[in-house]
Every structure is written in structure tokens, then in C-alpha cells.
């Protein structure tokens, strides 16, 4: 009956999934009915909070939701407090979240890493999230990391996170990396360019190939001043904007105002 007021907090819409990653939109025979029900849920919501401007645009253009009913508040990662310790560089370790290997661009990462390894002999790649059946010199496949402490150590020991995903709405893994001061190299897809500002707190590669990704990894690892600068900017953005306390405050302020 929709008689209880509710709000929604969205990282994506089905309309975006249909356009950008069809695996997430498998209801080929029922897609029209799904979208109708989804539109009704959005229309009857008291207010909608979006993680990215991409989602807000989809709500307006694909579902006819009024601009004034949507507030973009961002997102945060799997941490309760902002990290305030030290971050050093020089390990030549690259970190990749391979939990959804294909969608997150695992093929690009492995292909690019082979090229990087040819020029940077001591470079290492650590893949977390899922065990992958392959063997490649310089690559460590950790699989699922079970504790926050272990993940924290991996971030602090890494010089870069790579995330050339074909589709990734608002990846918390990037936000966790930024919290620990790890610069990220990402594709220009979905919400990632809203998190990463190119050559400010990370690197955004438009339509990455294995060659272009390898080139950016090599040039960034060779520039300690850039790494340090991007690290500090990333930490500042998390401290000032992209943490759960800030997001909760924004949500509270909006609801207090419209109530």
C-alpha cells in the first residue's frame, strides 16, 4: 500500500544495467514489467539518495523522477574511521580486486601487467577477492581476504590500485584504497570518474587497453612525487566527503529540511 514513508539509497538502476552490463539485467521476457515496478518504487519514495550523478541522471531520464526529489551524497568503503597513520611508497606492489574478474577488467590487468613486468622487473601484482586458475610470474592470488586487518596491510603495502572495470557503479574498494592513501588507476566507466579526479587523487584512463593501462602504471610508479601528492589528495577527499559520518550527516540534513 506504500502507506509507510520510505527513502531509497541507490548505487545503480536497472536501466543502467541494461545499457552497460547486460548480465545484471537477465529478465529479457519480463524486463518491461520490471522497469514499470522499479519506476513505481522510485516515484512513491519520499526521497531518493544517489551515490553518483550518473544514477541521478538515470532516475531523471529513464524513470521521470523529479530533480528535486534526488540528492547525490556519494558513498564510502568498508571502514568505520578515517585512517590517520603513515603511508609510504616504493614497494612496486599493485593491488587488484578480482572478485568479479571479467566485469572488473581482469583480462586487461593481466595483459597490462605482463607489459609492465618487462620494464619494471621488481613489480608485483596482488589479486584479492577470488581465486583465479592461472600462473604468471610476479602475480600473487590471495583469493578472499578474511579480515579487515589483513586488507589494511595490503593497502598500506601497495603503491597502486588498478581498476579498469567495464562496469562498476561506485566501488567501495576504491574508497577503501583512498582512505589508506593508495592512488587508483581506473577506467572512465560508471561512477569511477566521480570518485577519482584524473591526476589529482588518481588516474582515469578513457577506454583502457592493455598498452595504455601498462603505460600509465609504469609512468606513475616512476613518479614518487605524483604518488605522494595523489595519496594526500585521496585521503583528503575521504576525510572531507566520502566517509559514512559525512554521508549520514548529509542524509539527516536533507530529511530534516524536507520534513
Short mmCIF file of N, CA and C in Angstrom, two decimals, residues 59-189:
data_model
loop_
_atom_site.label_atom_id
_atom_site.label_comp_id
_atom_site.label_asym_id
_atom_site.label_seq_id
_atom_site.Cartn_x
_atom_site.Cartn_y
_atom_site.Cartn_z
N UNK A 59 17.79 8.31 -13.11
CA UNK A 59 16.47 8.44 -12.46
C UNK A 59 15.62 9.49 -13.17
N UNK A 60 16.25 10.58 -13.60
CA UNK A 60 15.52 11.66 -14.27
C UNK A 60 15.14 11.26 -15.70
N UNK A 61 16.14 10.75 -16.45
CA UNK A 61 15.92 10.50 -17.89
C UNK A 61 15.21 9.17 -18.17
N UNK A 62 15.51 8.14 -17.39
CA UNK A 62 14.95 6.81 -17.65
C UNK A 62 13.67 6.52 -16.89
N UNK A 63 13.44 7.25 -15.78
CA UNK A 63 12.29 6.94 -14.92
C UNK A 63 11.38 8.14 -14.67
N UNK A 64 11.77 9.32 -15.14
CA UNK A 64 10.92 10.50 -14.99
C UNK A 64 10.81 11.03 -13.58
N UNK A 65 11.82 10.80 -12.75
CA UNK A 65 11.80 11.29 -11.37
C UNK A 65 12.23 12.76 -11.35
N UNK A 66 11.57 13.56 -10.55
CA UNK A 66 11.88 14.98 -10.48
C UNK A 66 13.25 15.21 -9.85
N UNK A 67 13.95 16.17 -10.42
CA UNK A 67 15.28 16.53 -9.95
C UNK A 67 15.30 16.83 -8.45
N UNK A 68 14.29 17.54 -7.97
CA UNK A 68 14.25 17.99 -6.58
C UNK A 68 14.06 16.85 -5.58
N UNK A 69 13.70 15.68 -6.10
CA UNK A 69 13.45 14.53 -5.24
C UNK A 69 14.71 13.68 -5.05
N UNK A 70 15.81 14.08 -5.67
CA UNK A 70 17.03 13.27 -5.66
C UNK A 70 18.20 14.08 -5.09
N UNK A 71 18.95 13.50 -4.18
CA UNK A 71 20.15 14.13 -3.64
C UNK A 71 21.32 13.18 -3.79
N UNK A 72 22.41 13.65 -4.41
CA UNK A 72 23.64 12.86 -4.54
C UNK A 72 24.47 13.04 -3.28
N UNK A 73 24.77 11.94 -2.61
CA UNK A 73 25.50 12.02 -1.34
C UNK A 73 26.83 11.25 -1.36
N UNK A 74 27.12 10.54 -2.47
CA UNK A 74 28.35 9.77 -2.52
C UNK A 74 28.25 8.45 -1.76
N UNK A 75 29.40 7.84 -1.52
CA UNK A 75 29.44 6.58 -0.80
C UNK A 75 30.76 6.50 -0.03
N UNK A 76 30.97 5.39 0.65
CA UNK A 76 32.21 5.17 1.41
C UNK A 76 32.57 3.70 1.35
N UNK A 77 33.68 3.33 1.96
CA UNK A 77 34.15 1.95 1.91
C UNK A 77 33.94 1.22 3.21
N UNK A 78 34.55 0.05 3.31
CA UNK A 78 34.38 -0.82 4.46
C UNK A 78 35.34 -0.41 5.58
N UNK A 79 35.11 0.79 6.11
CA UNK A 79 35.89 1.27 7.25
C UNK A 79 35.01 2.17 8.09
N UNK A 80 35.20 2.12 9.39
CA UNK A 80 34.37 2.91 10.30
C UNK A 80 35.03 4.23 10.66
N UNK A 81 36.36 4.29 10.56
CA UNK A 81 37.09 5.50 10.90
C UNK A 81 38.07 5.85 9.79
N UNK A 82 38.30 7.13 9.60
CA UNK A 82 39.27 7.59 8.61
C UNK A 82 40.68 7.25 9.10
N UNK A 83 41.49 6.70 8.20
CA UNK A 83 42.87 6.33 8.55
C UNK A 83 43.72 7.59 8.68
N UNK A 84 44.47 7.69 9.77
CA UNK A 84 45.29 8.88 10.03
C UNK A 84 46.78 8.55 10.18
N UNK A 85 47.15 7.31 9.87
CA UNK A 85 48.55 6.90 10.01
C UNK A 85 49.38 7.25 8.78
N UNK A 86 50.57 6.68 8.72
CA UNK A 86 51.50 6.95 7.63
C UNK A 86 51.21 6.09 6.41
N UNK A 87 51.63 6.59 5.24
CA UNK A 87 51.58 5.81 4.00
C UNK A 87 52.87 6.06 3.25
N UNK A 88 53.60 4.99 2.95
CA UNK A 88 54.87 5.11 2.24
C UNK A 88 54.77 4.43 0.87
N UNK A 89 55.71 4.75 0.00
CA UNK A 89 55.74 4.18 -1.35
C UNK A 89 57.11 3.60 -1.65
N UNK A 90 57.16 2.78 -2.69
CA UNK A 90 58.41 2.16 -3.10
C UNK A 90 58.37 0.65 -3.15
N UNK A 91 57.23 0.05 -2.80
CA UNK A 91 57.11 -1.41 -2.80
C UNK A 91 56.96 -1.98 -4.20
N UNK A 92 56.51 -1.15 -5.16
CA UNK A 92 56.21 -1.60 -6.53
C UNK A 92 55.09 -2.65 -6.53
N UNK A 93 54.27 -2.63 -5.51
CA UNK A 93 53.15 -3.58 -5.43
C UNK A 93 51.88 -2.94 -5.96
N UNK A 94 51.20 -3.67 -6.84
CA UNK A 94 49.93 -3.24 -7.41
C UNK A 94 48.84 -4.15 -6.85
N UNK A 95 47.69 -3.59 -6.54
CA UNK A 95 46.59 -4.36 -5.94
C UNK A 95 45.38 -4.31 -6.87
N UNK A 96 44.72 -5.47 -7.05
CA UNK A 96 43.55 -5.56 -7.92
C UNK A 96 42.47 -6.40 -7.24
N UNK A 97 41.24 -5.88 -7.24
CA UNK A 97 40.09 -6.61 -6.71
C UNK A 97 39.49 -7.45 -7.83
N UNK A 98 39.76 -8.76 -7.79
CA UNK A 98 39.27 -9.65 -8.83
C UNK A 98 38.04 -10.44 -8.44
N UNK A 99 37.24 -9.92 -7.53
CA UNK A 99 36.07 -10.66 -7.04
C UNK A 99 35.07 -10.96 -8.15
N UNK A 100 34.95 -10.07 -9.12
CA UNK A 100 34.13 -10.31 -10.31
C UNK A 100 35.06 -10.07 -11.49
N UNK A 101 35.89 -11.06 -11.78
CA UNK A 101 37.09 -10.90 -12.59
C UNK A 101 36.80 -10.29 -13.96
N UNK A 102 35.81 -10.81 -14.65
CA UNK A 102 35.52 -10.33 -16.01
C UNK A 102 35.04 -8.89 -16.00
N UNK A 103 34.01 -8.61 -15.17
CA UNK A 103 33.42 -7.26 -15.15
C UNK A 103 34.43 -6.21 -14.70
N UNK A 104 35.30 -6.57 -13.78
CA UNK A 104 36.25 -5.60 -13.24
C UNK A 104 37.52 -5.44 -14.09
N UNK A 105 37.53 -6.07 -15.26
CA UNK A 105 38.64 -5.87 -16.19
C UNK A 105 39.86 -6.71 -15.89
N UNK A 106 39.67 -7.90 -15.35
CA UNK A 106 40.79 -8.76 -15.01
C UNK A 106 41.66 -9.11 -16.21
N UNK A 107 41.05 -9.29 -17.39
CA UNK A 107 41.82 -9.59 -18.59
C UNK A 107 42.78 -8.45 -18.93
N UNK A 108 42.31 -7.21 -18.79
CA UNK A 108 43.15 -6.05 -19.05
C UNK A 108 44.30 -5.97 -18.05
N UNK A 109 43.99 -6.25 -16.78
CA UNK A 109 45.01 -6.15 -15.74
C UNK A 109 46.14 -7.14 -15.99
N UNK A 110 45.81 -8.39 -16.28
CA UNK A 110 46.85 -9.40 -16.51
C UNK A 110 47.67 -9.09 -17.76
N UNK A 111 46.99 -8.69 -18.82
CA UNK A 111 47.69 -8.36 -20.06
C UNK A 111 48.61 -7.16 -19.87
N UNK A 112 48.12 -6.14 -19.16
CA UNK A 112 48.93 -4.95 -18.91
C UNK A 112 50.10 -5.29 -18.00
N UNK A 113 49.86 -6.15 -17.01
CA UNK A 113 50.92 -6.47 -16.06
C UNK A 113 52.10 -7.16 -16.75
N UNK A 114 51.83 -8.02 -17.72
CA UNK A 114 52.91 -8.66 -18.48
C UNK A 114 53.81 -7.61 -19.12
N UNK A 115 53.21 -6.56 -19.67
CA UNK A 115 53.98 -5.49 -20.31
C UNK A 115 54.76 -4.68 -19.28
N UNK A 116 54.12 -4.44 -18.13
CA UNK A 116 54.80 -3.69 -17.07
C UNK A 116 56.00 -4.48 -16.57
N UNK A 117 55.83 -5.78 -16.40
CA UNK A 117 56.89 -6.65 -15.87
C UNK A 117 58.12 -6.63 -16.76
N UNK A 118 57.93 -6.43 -18.05
CA UNK A 118 59.06 -6.38 -18.99
C UNK A 118 59.95 -5.17 -18.74
N UNK A 119 59.37 -4.10 -18.19
CA UNK A 119 60.14 -2.88 -17.97
C UNK A 119 60.45 -2.60 -16.51
N UNK A 120 59.64 -3.15 -15.61
CA UNK A 120 59.85 -2.95 -14.17
C UNK A 120 59.99 -4.32 -13.53
N UNK A 121 61.22 -4.77 -13.41
CA UNK A 121 61.49 -6.17 -13.05
C UNK A 121 60.94 -6.56 -11.69
N UNK A 122 60.97 -5.63 -10.73
CA UNK A 122 60.57 -5.98 -9.36
C UNK A 122 59.11 -5.66 -9.06
N UNK A 123 58.33 -5.37 -10.07
CA UNK A 123 56.91 -5.07 -9.85
C UNK A 123 56.16 -6.34 -9.43
N UNK A 124 55.14 -6.16 -8.57
CA UNK A 124 54.32 -7.28 -8.10
C UNK A 124 52.85 -6.94 -8.27
N UNK A 125 52.04 -7.94 -8.53
CA UNK A 125 50.59 -7.78 -8.62
C UNK A 125 49.94 -8.73 -7.63
N UNK A 126 49.11 -8.17 -6.74
CA UNK A 126 48.35 -8.99 -5.79
C UNK A 126 46.88 -8.90 -6.17
N UNK A 127 46.27 -10.06 -6.39
CA UNK A 127 44.84 -10.13 -6.74
C UNK A 127 44.10 -10.68 -5.53
N UNK A 128 43.05 -9.97 -5.12
CA UNK A 128 42.23 -10.42 -4.00
C UNK A 128 40.79 -10.61 -4.46
N UNK A 129 40.00 -11.28 -3.62
CA UNK A 129 38.58 -11.42 -3.88
C UNK A 129 38.16 -12.77 -4.42
N UNK A 130 39.02 -13.39 -5.24
CA UNK A 130 38.64 -14.65 -5.86
C UNK A 130 39.89 -15.37 -6.34
N UNK A 131 39.91 -16.69 -6.19
CA UNK A 131 41.00 -17.49 -6.71
C UNK A 131 40.81 -17.70 -8.22
N UNK A 132 41.84 -17.36 -8.98
CA UNK A 132 41.80 -17.49 -10.43
C UNK A 132 42.77 -18.58 -10.85
N UNK A 133 42.36 -19.41 -11.79
CA UNK A 133 43.19 -20.53 -12.22
C UNK A 133 44.19 -20.09 -13.30
N UNK A 134 45.33 -19.56 -12.87
CA UNK A 134 46.38 -19.17 -13.80
C UNK A 134 47.69 -19.04 -13.02
N UNK A 135 48.78 -19.02 -13.73
CA UNK A 135 50.10 -18.79 -13.14
C UNK A 135 50.84 -17.77 -13.98
N UNK A 136 51.36 -16.72 -13.32
CA UNK A 136 52.07 -15.66 -14.02
C UNK A 136 53.14 -15.12 -13.10
N UNK A 137 54.35 -14.99 -13.61
CA UNK A 137 55.47 -14.51 -12.80
C UNK A 137 55.17 -13.14 -12.21
N UNK A 138 55.35 -13.01 -10.90
CA UNK A 138 55.15 -11.73 -10.23
C UNK A 138 53.74 -11.52 -9.70
N UNK A 139 52.85 -12.48 -9.93
CA UNK A 139 51.45 -12.34 -9.51
C UNK A 139 51.16 -13.25 -8.32
N UNK A 140 50.55 -12.67 -7.29
CA UNK A 140 50.10 -13.43 -6.13
C UNK A 140 48.59 -13.33 -6.06
N UNK A 141 47.94 -14.49 -6.05
CA UNK A 141 46.47 -14.52 -5.99
C UNK A 141 46.03 -14.93 -4.58
N UNK A 142 45.65 -13.94 -3.78
CA UNK A 142 45.30 -14.20 -2.38
C UNK A 142 43.92 -14.83 -2.22
N UNK A 143 43.05 -14.63 -3.19
CA UNK A 143 41.67 -15.06 -3.00
C UNK A 143 40.94 -14.15 -2.04
N UNK A 144 40.00 -14.72 -1.32
CA UNK A 144 39.20 -13.92 -0.39
C UNK A 144 40.02 -13.54 0.83
N UNK A 145 40.05 -12.26 1.14
CA UNK A 145 40.73 -11.77 2.34
C UNK A 145 39.72 -11.74 3.48
N UNK A 146 40.02 -12.42 4.57
CA UNK A 146 39.01 -12.67 5.59
C UNK A 146 38.88 -11.59 6.66
N UNK A 147 39.92 -10.77 6.84
CA UNK A 147 39.86 -9.79 7.92
C UNK A 147 40.17 -8.39 7.41
N UNK A 148 39.64 -7.39 8.09
CA UNK A 148 39.93 -6.00 7.76
C UNK A 148 41.41 -5.69 7.99
N UNK A 149 41.99 -6.32 9.01
CA UNK A 149 43.39 -6.06 9.34
C UNK A 149 44.30 -6.50 8.20
N UNK A 150 44.02 -7.68 7.63
CA UNK A 150 44.82 -8.17 6.51
C UNK A 150 44.65 -7.26 5.29
N UNK A 151 43.43 -6.82 5.06
CA UNK A 151 43.18 -5.93 3.92
C UNK A 151 43.87 -4.59 4.12
N UNK A 152 43.86 -4.11 5.34
CA UNK A 152 44.53 -2.85 5.67
C UNK A 152 46.02 -2.94 5.34
N UNK A 153 46.64 -4.05 5.71
CA UNK A 153 48.07 -4.22 5.45
C UNK A 153 48.36 -4.29 3.96
N UNK A 154 47.48 -4.91 3.21
CA UNK A 154 47.66 -4.97 1.76
C UNK A 154 47.59 -3.58 1.14
N UNK A 155 46.64 -2.78 1.58
CA UNK A 155 46.54 -1.41 1.07
C UNK A 155 47.81 -0.62 1.42
N UNK A 156 48.24 -0.70 2.66
CA UNK A 156 49.38 0.09 3.10
C UNK A 156 50.68 -0.34 2.43
N UNK A 157 50.77 -1.60 1.98
CA UNK A 157 51.98 -2.08 1.32
C UNK A 157 51.93 -1.86 -0.20
N UNK A 158 50.81 -1.38 -0.72
CA UNK A 158 50.65 -1.23 -2.18
C UNK A 158 50.91 0.20 -2.62
N UNK A 159 51.56 0.33 -3.79
CA UNK A 159 51.79 1.65 -4.38
C UNK A 159 50.62 2.11 -5.23
N UNK A 160 49.89 1.15 -5.80
CA UNK A 160 48.77 1.47 -6.69
C UNK A 160 47.66 0.44 -6.56
N UNK A 161 46.44 0.90 -6.79
CA UNK A 161 45.30 0.01 -7.06
C UNK A 161 44.91 0.22 -8.51
N UNK A 162 44.70 -0.87 -9.24
CA UNK A 162 44.23 -0.76 -10.62
C UNK A 162 42.79 -1.28 -10.69
N UNK A 163 41.93 -0.55 -11.42
CA UNK A 163 40.52 -0.92 -11.52
C UNK A 163 39.97 -0.49 -12.89
N UNK A 164 40.40 -1.17 -13.96
CA UNK A 164 39.94 -0.80 -15.30
C UNK A 164 38.60 -1.47 -15.66
N UNK A 165 37.63 -1.37 -14.77
CA UNK A 165 36.39 -2.12 -14.91
C UNK A 165 35.58 -1.69 -16.13
N UNK A 166 34.90 -2.66 -16.72
CA UNK A 166 33.98 -2.36 -17.81
C UNK A 166 32.68 -1.78 -17.26
N UNK A 167 32.36 -2.15 -16.05
CA UNK A 167 31.17 -1.63 -15.36
C UNK A 167 31.41 -1.75 -13.87
N UNK A 168 31.26 -0.63 -13.14
CA UNK A 168 31.41 -0.65 -11.68
C UNK A 168 30.75 0.62 -11.14
N UNK A 169 29.54 0.51 -10.60
CA UNK A 169 28.75 1.69 -10.24
C UNK A 169 29.43 2.67 -9.31
N UNK A 170 29.85 2.19 -8.13
CA UNK A 170 30.51 3.06 -7.16
C UNK A 170 31.33 2.17 -6.22
N UNK A 171 32.46 1.67 -6.71
CA UNK A 171 33.18 0.61 -5.99
C UNK A 171 33.76 1.04 -4.65
N UNK A 172 33.33 0.36 -3.61
CA UNK A 172 33.84 0.64 -2.27
C UNK A 172 35.32 0.33 -2.14
N UNK A 173 35.82 -0.58 -2.97
CA UNK A 173 37.23 -0.94 -2.91
C UNK A 173 38.11 0.28 -3.20
N UNK A 174 37.70 1.12 -4.14
CA UNK A 174 38.45 2.34 -4.44
C UNK A 174 38.44 3.28 -3.25
N UNK A 175 37.30 3.39 -2.60
CA UNK A 175 37.18 4.29 -1.46
C UNK A 175 38.01 3.81 -0.27
N UNK A 176 38.09 2.49 -0.10
CA UNK A 176 38.97 1.95 0.95
C UNK A 176 40.43 2.25 0.62
N UNK A 177 40.79 2.07 -0.65
CA UNK A 177 42.16 2.36 -1.08
C UNK A 177 42.50 3.82 -0.81
N UNK A 178 41.60 4.72 -1.17
CA UNK A 178 41.82 6.14 -0.96
C UNK A 178 41.95 6.47 0.52
N UNK A 179 41.18 5.79 1.34
CA UNK A 179 41.26 6.02 2.78
C UNK A 179 42.67 5.75 3.30
N UNK A 180 43.34 4.75 2.72
CA UNK A 180 44.70 4.42 3.14
C UNK A 180 45.76 5.11 2.28
N UNK A 181 45.32 6.03 1.43
CA UNK A 181 46.26 6.81 0.65
C UNK A 181 46.86 6.10 -0.54
N UNK A 182 46.14 5.10 -1.09
CA UNK A 182 46.65 4.38 -2.26
C UNK A 182 46.03 4.99 -3.52
N UNK A 183 46.83 5.60 -4.40
CA UNK A 183 46.28 6.14 -5.66
C UNK A 183 45.71 5.01 -6.52
N UNK A 184 44.64 5.31 -7.24
CA UNK A 184 43.96 4.31 -8.05
C UNK A 184 44.00 4.71 -9.53
N UNK A 185 44.22 3.71 -10.38
CA UNK A 185 44.12 3.89 -11.83
C UNK A 185 42.84 3.19 -12.27
N UNK A 186 41.89 3.96 -12.82
CA UNK A 186 40.56 3.43 -13.12
C UNK A 186 40.17 3.72 -14.56
N UNK A 187 39.14 3.02 -15.03
CA UNK A 187 38.54 3.35 -16.31
C UNK A 187 37.54 4.49 -16.11
N UNK A 188 37.08 5.07 -17.22
CA UNK A 188 36.16 6.20 -17.14
C UNK A 188 34.71 5.74 -17.17
N UNK A 189 34.44 4.55 -16.65
CA UNK A 189 33.09 3.99 -16.70
C UNK A 189 32.32 4.22 -15.39
#
